Amino acid sequence: MSLDQPTGRQPDHPVASQFPARWSPRAFTDRSLAESEVMSLLEAARWAPSASNHQPWRLVWARRGEAAFDAIHSSLTGNNLIWAGKAAVLMVVASQDSVTNRAGEEVANRTAAFDTGAAWMSLALQARTMGLAAHAMGGFDNARLASEVGLPAGHTLHCVVAVGEQGSAEALPDDLRAREKPSGRKPLDEIARHGHF
Ligand SMILES: Cc1cc2nc3c(=O)[nH]c(=O)nc-3n(C[C@H](O)[C@H](O)[C@H](O)COP(=O)(O)O)c2cc1C
């Protein structure tokens, strides 16, 4: 995928080009990823901010052709099963549910999901910077995925991310090919207000 690929997205206000340039395609080329590329993606996630720097995100990854990839893939549901198997890498994004407070007690980390979302977005933007596409999927069988990856107790699964080099939409089935384009967004005044809701 060329970094200069036009998306047709028109921001209403000036914004760094990486934001509208990132989107979630479903078509991937056959190119596999070197381990060093995977490490760069994980490194980006690692530097995300989190409450009290607890860094609750936990990731499990596997490359296409590995048994662990097939195990993660088998947990996907719906259309995800059709297209995500062509990705170079599948990453499971989870978080640890609790933290140890200053009194030494194990308490719920109420920002774990929020923090882990920041880590996923860091990874997605890093992928884009590397000329790769990252596509998050919430469509998976929770119990099956937890079993396949050996999710420890006290952890929550959030999504599976397909990463790879964007391929031609021609390879997709008709219904998915029709949807293979960057989406729009709600107007800013619908999601943000000055002063109060
Ligand atoms: C947490 C999460 C779950 C998602 N689940 C799926 C999914 O199961 N299947 C899918 O094809 N896309 C999934 N998506 C992708 C969204 O549909 C996509 O991000 C959204 O439509 C905005 O489009 P864009 O990422 O191309 O800008 C998911 C995205 C997120 C962040």
PDB file of C-alpha atoms and ligand atoms in Angstrom:
ATOM      1  CA  MET A   1       0.000   0.000   0.000  1.00  0.00           C
ATOM      2  CA  SER A   2       1.496   3.306  -0.982  1.00  0.00           C
ATOM      3  CA  LEU A   3       1.515   5.858   1.808  1.00  0.00           C
ATOM      4  CA  ASP A   4       0.411   8.368  -0.811  1.00  0.00           C
ATOM      5  CA  GLN A   5      -2.668   6.360  -1.718  1.00  0.00           C
ATOM      6  CA  PRO A   6      -5.579   8.830  -1.859  1.00  0.00           C
ATOM      7  CA  THR A   7      -8.416   7.979   0.507  1.00  0.00           C
ATOM      8  CA  GLY A   8     -10.845  10.667  -0.616  1.00  0.00           C
ATOM      9  CA  ARG A   9     -11.318  11.636   3.011  1.00  0.00           C
ATOM     10  CA  GLN A  10     -11.692  15.378   3.564  1.00  0.00           C
ATOM     11  CA  PRO A  11     -11.153  16.528   7.168  1.00  0.00           C
ATOM     12  CA  ASP A  12     -13.242  19.598   8.143  1.00  0.00           C
ATOM     13  CA  HIS A  13     -10.277  21.101   9.994  1.00  0.00           C
ATOM     14  CA  PRO A  14      -6.491  20.871   9.515  1.00  0.00           C
ATOM     15  CA  VAL A  15      -5.168  17.618  10.980  1.00  0.00           C
ATOM     16  CA  ALA A  16      -2.008  15.527  10.593  1.00  0.00           C
ATOM     17  CA  SER A  17      -2.424  13.410   7.481  1.00  0.00           C
ATOM     18  CA  GLN A  18      -1.874  10.157   9.373  1.00  0.00           C
ATOM     19  CA  PHE A  19      -5.355  10.361  10.893  1.00  0.00           C
ATOM     20  CA  PRO A  20      -7.570  10.382   7.788  1.00  0.00           C
ATOM     21  CA  ALA A  21      -4.993   8.219   5.961  1.00  0.00           C
ATOM     22  CA  ARG A  22      -5.490   5.304   8.383  1.00  0.00           C
ATOM     23  CA  TRP A  23      -8.376   3.032   7.517  1.00  0.00           C
ATOM     24  CA  SER A  24      -9.358  -0.615   7.806  1.00  0.00           C
ATOM     25  CA  PRO A  25      -9.132  -2.547   4.545  1.00  0.00           C
ATOM     26  CA  ARG A  26      -9.954  -6.259   4.329  1.00  0.00           C
ATOM     27  CA  ALA A  27      -7.798  -7.196   1.334  1.00  0.00           C
ATOM     28  CA  PHE A  28      -4.167  -8.162   1.898  1.00  0.00           C
ATOM     29  CA  THR A  29      -1.292  -9.165  -0.360  1.00  0.00           C
ATOM     30  CA  ASP A  30       0.676 -12.376   0.231  1.00  0.00           C
ATOM     31  CA  ARG A  31       3.572 -10.475   1.777  1.00  0.00           C
ATOM     32  CA  SER A  32       4.534 -11.833   5.168  1.00  0.00           C
ATOM     33  CA  LEU A  33       5.960  -9.657   7.910  1.00  0.00           C
ATOM     34  CA  ALA A  34       9.484  -9.937   9.287  1.00  0.00           C
ATOM     35  CA  GLU A  35       9.686 -10.386  13.031  1.00  0.00           C
ATOM     36  CA  SER A  36      11.395  -6.991  13.209  1.00  0.00           C
ATOM     37  CA  GLU A  37       8.298  -5.391  11.661  1.00  0.00           C
ATOM     38  CA  VAL A  38       6.070  -7.083  14.214  1.00  0.00           C
ATOM     39  CA  MET A  39       8.353  -5.798  16.974  1.00  0.00           C
ATOM     40  CA  SER A  40       7.992  -2.249  15.647  1.00  0.00           C
ATOM     41  CA  LEU A  41       4.203  -2.572  15.787  1.00  0.00           C
ATOM     42  CA  LEU A  42       4.321  -3.918  19.334  1.00  0.00           C
ATOM     43  CA  GLU A  43       6.815  -1.235  20.324  1.00  0.00           C
ATOM     44  CA  ALA A  44       4.372   1.450  19.211  1.00  0.00           C
ATOM     45  CA  ALA A  45       1.676  -0.116  21.388  1.00  0.00           C
ATOM     46  CA  ARG A  46       4.134  -0.272  24.272  1.00  0.00           C
ATOM     47  CA  TRP A  47       4.568   3.509  24.324  1.00  0.00           C
ATOM     48  CA  ALA A  48       0.889   4.297  24.689  1.00  0.00           C
ATOM     49  CA  PRO A  49      -0.145   6.334  27.733  1.00  0.00           C
ATOM     50  CA  SER A  50      -2.068   4.696  30.570  1.00  0.00           C
ATOM     51  CA  ALA A  51      -3.469   5.612  33.969  1.00  0.00           C
ATOM     52  CA  SER A  52      -0.647   5.602  36.541  1.00  0.00           C
ATOM     53  CA  ASN A  53       1.470   4.066  33.754  1.00  0.00           C
ATOM     54  CA  HIS A  54      -0.022   0.652  34.568  1.00  0.00           C
ATOM     55  CA  GLN A  55       0.253  -0.454  30.901  1.00  0.00           C
ATOM     56  CA  PRO A  56      -2.589  -2.992  31.209  1.00  0.00           C
ATOM     57  CA  TRP A  57      -2.511  -4.073  27.529  1.00  0.00           C
ATOM     58  CA  ARG A  58      -1.432  -7.629  26.720  1.00  0.00           C
ATOM     59  CA  LEU A  59      -0.968  -8.898  23.179  1.00  0.00           C
ATOM     60  CA  VAL A  60      -0.530 -12.299  21.566  1.00  0.00           C
ATOM     61  CA  TRP A  61       0.511 -12.451  17.916  1.00  0.00           C
ATOM     62  CA  ALA A  62       1.098 -15.057  15.245  1.00  0.00           C
ATOM     63  CA  ARG A  63       2.082 -15.069  11.587  1.00  0.00           C
ATOM     64  CA  ARG A  64       0.132 -16.667   8.753  1.00  0.00           C
ATOM     65  CA  GLY A  65       1.333 -20.245   8.332  1.00  0.00           C
ATOM     66  CA  GLU A  66       1.758 -20.802  12.078  1.00  0.00           C
ATOM     67  CA  ALA A  67      -0.558 -23.045  14.089  1.00  0.00           C
ATOM     68  CA  ALA A  68      -1.203 -20.176  16.512  1.00  0.00           C
ATOM     69  CA  PHE A  69      -2.429 -18.024  13.607  1.00  0.00           C
ATOM     70  CA  ASP A  70      -4.920 -20.722  12.620  1.00  0.00           C
ATOM     71  CA  ALA A  71      -6.055 -21.020  16.237  1.00  0.00           C
ATOM     72  CA  ILE A  72      -6.743 -17.295  16.507  1.00  0.00           C
ATOM     73  CA  HIS A  73      -8.356 -17.238  13.080  1.00  0.00           C
ATOM     74  CA  SER A  74     -10.691 -20.101  13.994  1.00  0.00           C
ATOM     75  CA  SER A  75     -12.114 -17.943  16.798  1.00  0.00           C
ATOM     76  CA  LEU A  76     -13.288 -15.200  14.431  1.00  0.00           C
ATOM     77  CA  THR A  77     -16.936 -14.946  13.498  1.00  0.00           C
ATOM     78  CA  GLY A  78     -19.029 -13.827  10.528  1.00  0.00           C
ATOM     79  CA  ASN A  79     -17.317 -12.163   7.581  1.00  0.00           C
ATOM     80  CA  ASN A  80     -14.081 -11.899   9.566  1.00  0.00           C
ATOM     81  CA  LEU A  81     -13.550 -15.606   8.929  1.00  0.00           C
ATOM     82  CA  ILE A  82     -13.631 -14.950   5.192  1.00  0.00           C
ATOM     83  CA  TRP A  83     -11.044 -12.205   4.832  1.00  0.00           C
ATOM     84  CA  ALA A  84      -8.794 -12.143   7.921  1.00  0.00           C
ATOM     85  CA  GLY A  85      -7.047 -15.418   7.105  1.00  0.00           C
ATOM     86  CA  LYS A  86      -5.151 -13.575   4.359  1.00  0.00           C
ATOM     87  CA  ALA A  87      -3.541 -11.174   6.835  1.00  0.00           C
ATOM     88  CA  ALA A  88       0.180 -11.534   7.463  1.00  0.00           C
ATOM     89  CA  VAL A  89      -0.261 -11.357  11.226  1.00  0.00           C
ATOM     90  CA  LEU A  90      -3.149 -11.675  13.664  1.00  0.00           C
ATOM     91  CA  MET A  91      -2.799  -9.953  17.013  1.00  0.00           C
ATOM     92  CA  VAL A  92      -5.010 -10.581  20.005  1.00  0.00           C
ATOM     93  CA  VAL A  93      -5.437  -7.463  22.135  1.00  0.00           C
ATOM     94  CA  ALA A  94      -6.360  -8.074  25.768  1.00  0.00           C
ATOM     95  CA  SER A  95      -5.878  -6.325  29.071  1.00  0.00           C
ATOM     96  CA  GLN A  96      -5.237  -7.164  32.676  1.00  0.00           C
ATOM     97  CA  ASP A  97      -8.347  -6.334  34.705  1.00  0.00           C
ATOM     98  CA  SER A  98      -6.731  -5.350  38.002  1.00  0.00           C
ATOM     99  CA  VAL A  99      -3.753  -3.530  39.463  1.00  0.00           C
ATOM    100  CA  THR A 100      -2.008  -3.580  42.813  1.00  0.00           C
ATOM    101  CA  ASN A 101      -2.694  -0.324  44.673  1.00  0.00           C
ATOM    102  CA  ARG A 102      -0.330   1.451  47.053  1.00  0.00           C
ATOM    103  CA  ALA A 103      -1.776  -0.530  49.969  1.00  0.00           C
ATOM    104  CA  GLY A 104      -0.844  -3.744  48.209  1.00  0.00           C
ATOM    105  CA  GLU A 105      -4.436  -4.633  47.411  1.00  0.00           C
ATOM    106  CA  GLU A 106      -5.548  -6.021  44.066  1.00  0.00           C
ATOM    107  CA  VAL A 107      -8.226  -3.620  42.774  1.00  0.00           C
ATOM    108  CA  ALA A 108     -10.082  -3.233  39.502  1.00  0.00           C
ATOM    109  CA  ASN A 109      -8.317  -1.099  36.909  1.00  0.00           C
ATOM    110  CA  ARG A 110     -11.260   0.890  35.596  1.00  0.00           C
ATOM    111  CA  THR A 111      -9.267   2.465  32.759  1.00  0.00           C
ATOM    112  CA  ALA A 112      -7.803  -0.779  31.417  1.00  0.00           C
ATOM    113  CA  ALA A 113     -10.021  -0.822  28.314  1.00  0.00           C
ATOM    114  CA  PHE A 114      -9.476   2.885  27.636  1.00  0.00           C
ATOM    115  CA  ASP A 115      -5.702   2.516  27.941  1.00  0.00           C
ATOM    116  CA  THR A 116      -5.683  -0.584  25.754  1.00  0.00           C
ATOM    117  CA  GLY A 117      -7.621   1.304  23.091  1.00  0.00           C
ATOM    118  CA  ALA A 118      -4.805   3.842  23.022  1.00  0.00           C
ATOM    119  CA  ALA A 119      -2.301   1.016  22.538  1.00  0.00           C
ATOM    120  CA  TRP A 120      -4.293  -0.396  19.615  1.00  0.00           C
ATOM    121  CA  MET A 121      -4.453   3.003  17.933  1.00  0.00           C
ATOM    122  CA  SER A 122      -0.711   3.508  18.398  1.00  0.00           C
ATOM    123  CA  LEU A 123      -0.153   0.156  16.722  1.00  0.00           C
ATOM    124  CA  ALA A 124      -2.532   1.033  13.880  1.00  0.00           C
ATOM    125  CA  LEU A 125      -0.811   4.353  13.190  1.00  0.00           C
ATOM    126  CA  GLN A 126       2.612   2.676  13.317  1.00  0.00           C
ATOM    127  CA  ALA A 127       1.373   0.126  10.790  1.00  0.00           C
ATOM    128  CA  ARG A 128       0.243   2.910   8.509  1.00  0.00           C
ATOM    129  CA  THR A 129       3.639   4.613   8.854  1.00  0.00           C
ATOM    130  CA  MET A 130       5.262   1.343   7.749  1.00  0.00           C
ATOM    131  CA  GLY A 131       3.004   1.102   4.701  1.00  0.00           C
ATOM    132  CA  LEU A 132       0.881  -1.590   6.342  1.00  0.00           C
ATOM    133  CA  ALA A 133      -2.787  -1.820   7.191  1.00  0.00           C
ATOM    134  CA  ALA A 134      -4.205  -2.822  10.575  1.00  0.00           C
ATOM    135  CA  HIS A 135      -7.862  -3.823  10.914  1.00  0.00           C
ATOM    136  CA  ALA A 136      -9.408  -4.427  14.353  1.00  0.00           C
ATOM    137  CA  MET A 137     -12.120  -7.046  14.805  1.00  0.00           C
ATOM    138  CA  GLY A 138     -14.528  -7.360  17.709  1.00  0.00           C
ATOM    139  CA  GLY A 139     -16.224 -10.238  15.921  1.00  0.00           C
ATOM    140  CA  PHE A 140     -14.799 -13.317  17.659  1.00  0.00           C
ATOM    141  CA  ASP A 141     -15.991 -16.104  19.909  1.00  0.00           C
ATOM    142  CA  ASN A 142     -14.801 -14.938  23.320  1.00  0.00           C
ATOM    143  CA  ALA A 143     -14.667 -18.332  25.034  1.00  0.00           C
ATOM    144  CA  ARG A 144     -12.966 -19.987  22.091  1.00  0.00           C
ATOM    145  CA  LEU A 145     -10.344 -17.280  21.666  1.00  0.00           C
ATOM    146  CA  ALA A 146      -9.626 -17.252  25.396  1.00  0.00           C
ATOM    147  CA  SER A 147      -9.033 -20.983  25.248  1.00  0.00           C
ATOM    148  CA  GLU A 148      -6.962 -20.890  22.035  1.00  0.00           C
ATOM    149  CA  VAL A 149      -4.527 -18.273  23.364  1.00  0.00           C
ATOM    150  CA  GLY A 150      -4.541 -19.433  26.985  1.00  0.00           C
ATOM    151  CA  LEU A 151      -5.926 -16.150  28.314  1.00  0.00           C
ATOM    152  CA  PRO A 152      -4.921 -15.917  31.989  1.00  0.00           C
ATOM    153  CA  ALA A 153      -7.616 -15.418  34.641  1.00  0.00           C
ATOM    154  CA  GLY A 154      -8.307 -11.761  35.379  1.00  0.00           C
ATOM    155  CA  HIS A 155      -7.818 -10.651  31.790  1.00  0.00           C
ATOM    156  CA  THR A 156     -10.303  -9.400  29.184  1.00  0.00           C
ATOM    157  CA  LEU A 157     -10.178  -9.883  25.430  1.00  0.00           C
ATOM    158  CA  HIS A 158     -10.883  -6.738  23.400  1.00  0.00           C
ATOM    159  CA  CYS A 159     -10.204  -7.448  19.757  1.00  0.00           C
ATOM    160  CA  VAL A 160      -8.185  -9.309  17.172  1.00  0.00           C
ATOM    161  CA  VAL A 161      -6.167  -7.144  14.784  1.00  0.00           C
ATOM    162  CA  ALA A 162      -5.336  -8.255  11.241  1.00  0.00           C
ATOM    163  CA  VAL A 163      -2.140  -6.678   9.908  1.00  0.00           C
ATOM    164  CA  GLY A 164      -0.559  -6.879   6.496  1.00  0.00           C
ATOM    165  CA  GLU A 165       0.170  -5.097   3.278  1.00  0.00           C
ATOM    166  CA  GLN A 166      -3.037  -3.889   1.681  1.00  0.00           C
ATOM    167  CA  GLY A 167      -4.005  -5.901  -1.382  1.00  0.00           C
ATOM    168  CA  SER A 168      -6.397  -5.538  -4.259  1.00  0.00           C
ATOM    169  CA  ALA A 169     -10.104  -5.469  -3.474  1.00  0.00           C
ATOM    170  CA  GLU A 170     -10.598  -7.681  -6.534  1.00  0.00           C
ATOM    171  CA  ALA A 171      -9.650 -10.688  -4.420  1.00  0.00           C
ATOM    172  CA  LEU A 172     -12.601 -10.133  -2.056  1.00  0.00           C
ATOM    173  CA  PRO A 173     -16.088 -11.635  -2.432  1.00  0.00           C
ATOM    174  CA  ASP A 174     -18.619  -9.245  -4.047  1.00  0.00           C
ATOM    175  CA  ASP A 175     -20.245  -7.955  -0.844  1.00  0.00           C
ATOM    176  CA  LEU A 176     -16.920  -7.224   0.855  1.00  0.00           C
ATOM    177  CA  ARG A 177     -15.450  -5.687  -2.300  1.00  0.00           C
ATOM    178  CA  ALA A 178     -18.292  -3.168  -2.351  1.00  0.00           C
ATOM    179  CA  ARG A 179     -17.419  -2.130   1.218  1.00  0.00           C
ATOM    180  CA  GLU A 180     -13.657  -1.879   0.607  1.00  0.00           C
ATOM    181  CA  LYS A 181     -13.347   1.888   0.859  1.00  0.00           C
ATOM    182  CA  PRO A 182     -12.499   4.443   3.536  1.00  0.00           C
ATOM    183  CA  SER A 183     -15.519   5.403   5.634  1.00  0.00           C
ATOM    184  CA  GLY A 184     -16.707   8.860   6.655  1.00  0.00           C
ATOM    185  CA  ARG A 185     -17.282  10.324  10.088  1.00  0.00           C
ATOM    186  CA  LYS A 186     -20.021  12.032  12.106  1.00  0.00           C
ATOM    187  CA  PRO A 187     -19.830  15.823  12.072  1.00  0.00           C
ATOM    188  CA  LEU A 188     -17.648  17.282  14.814  1.00  0.00           C
ATOM    189  CA  ASP A 189     -20.584  19.066  16.507  1.00  0.00           C
ATOM    190  CA  GLU A 190     -22.255  15.690  17.045  1.00  0.00           C
ATOM    191  CA  ILE A 191     -19.331  14.296  19.049  1.00  0.00           C
ATOM    192  CA  ALA A 192     -17.876  17.340  20.818  1.00  0.00           C
ATOM    193  CA  ARG A 193     -19.450  20.314  22.590  1.00  0.00           C
ATOM    194  CA  HIS A 194     -17.956  23.454  24.105  1.00  0.00           C
ATOM    195  CA  GLY A 195     -18.563  23.621  27.855  1.00  0.00           C
ATOM    196  CA  HIS A 196     -21.242  20.984  28.486  1.00  0.00           C
ATOM    197  CA  PHE A 197     -23.247  18.277  26.787  1.00  0.00           C
TER     198      PHE A 197
HETATM  199  C1  LIG B   1     -13.027  -2.481  18.532  1.00  0.00           C
HETATM  200  C2  LIG B   1     -13.298  -2.614  17.061  1.00  0.00           C
HETATM  201  C3  LIG B   1     -13.975  -3.720  16.586  1.00  0.00           C
HETATM  202  C4  LIG B   1     -14.180  -3.885  15.215  1.00  0.00           C
HETATM  203  N1  LIG B   1     -14.760  -5.050  14.756  1.00  0.00           N
HETATM  204  C5  LIG B   1     -14.751  -5.307  13.429  1.00  0.00           C
HETATM  205  C6  LIG B   1     -15.126  -6.589  12.941  1.00  0.00           C
HETATM  206  O1  LIG B   1     -15.432  -7.522  13.702  1.00  0.00           O
HETATM  207  N2  LIG B   1     -15.096  -6.772  11.606  1.00  0.00           N
HETATM  208  C7  LIG B   1     -14.742  -5.796  10.718  1.00  0.00           C
HETATM  209  O2  LIG B   1     -14.711  -6.057   9.513  1.00  0.00           O
HETATM  210  N3  LIG B   1     -14.362  -4.564  11.167  1.00  0.00           N
HETATM  211  C8  LIG B   1     -14.350  -4.314  12.480  1.00  0.00           C
HETATM  212  N4  LIG B   1     -13.920  -3.086  12.941  1.00  0.00           N
HETATM  213  C9  LIG B   1     -13.510  -2.046  12.002  1.00  0.00           C
HETATM  214  C10 LIG B   1     -14.514  -0.887  12.000  1.00  0.00           C
HETATM  215  O3  LIG B   1     -15.683  -1.279  11.343  1.00  0.00           O
HETATM  216  C11 LIG B   1     -13.853   0.337  11.381  1.00  0.00           C
HETATM  217  O4  LIG B   1     -12.767   0.753  12.166  1.00  0.00           O
HETATM  218  C12 LIG B   1     -14.848   1.488  11.270  1.00  0.00           C
HETATM  219  O5  LIG B   1     -15.876   1.179  10.351  1.00  0.00           O
HETATM  220  C13 LIG B   1     -14.170   2.781  10.813  1.00  0.00           C
HETATM  221  O6  LIG B   1     -13.526   2.574   9.589  1.00  0.00           O
HETATM  222  P1  LIG B   1     -11.962   2.818   9.363  1.00  0.00           P
HETATM  223  O7  LIG B   1     -11.211   2.033  10.432  1.00  0.00           O
HETATM  224  O8  LIG B   1     -11.690   2.256   7.991  1.00  0.00           O
HETATM  225  O9  LIG B   1     -11.705   4.268   9.485  1.00  0.00           O
HETATM  226  C14 LIG B   1     -13.745  -2.890  14.307  1.00  0.00           C
HETATM  227  C15 LIG B   1     -13.077  -1.750  14.797  1.00  0.00           C
HETATM  228  C16 LIG B   1     -12.858  -1.607  16.149  1.00  0.00           C
HETATM  229  C17 LIG B   1     -12.094  -0.405  16.655  1.00  0.00           C
END
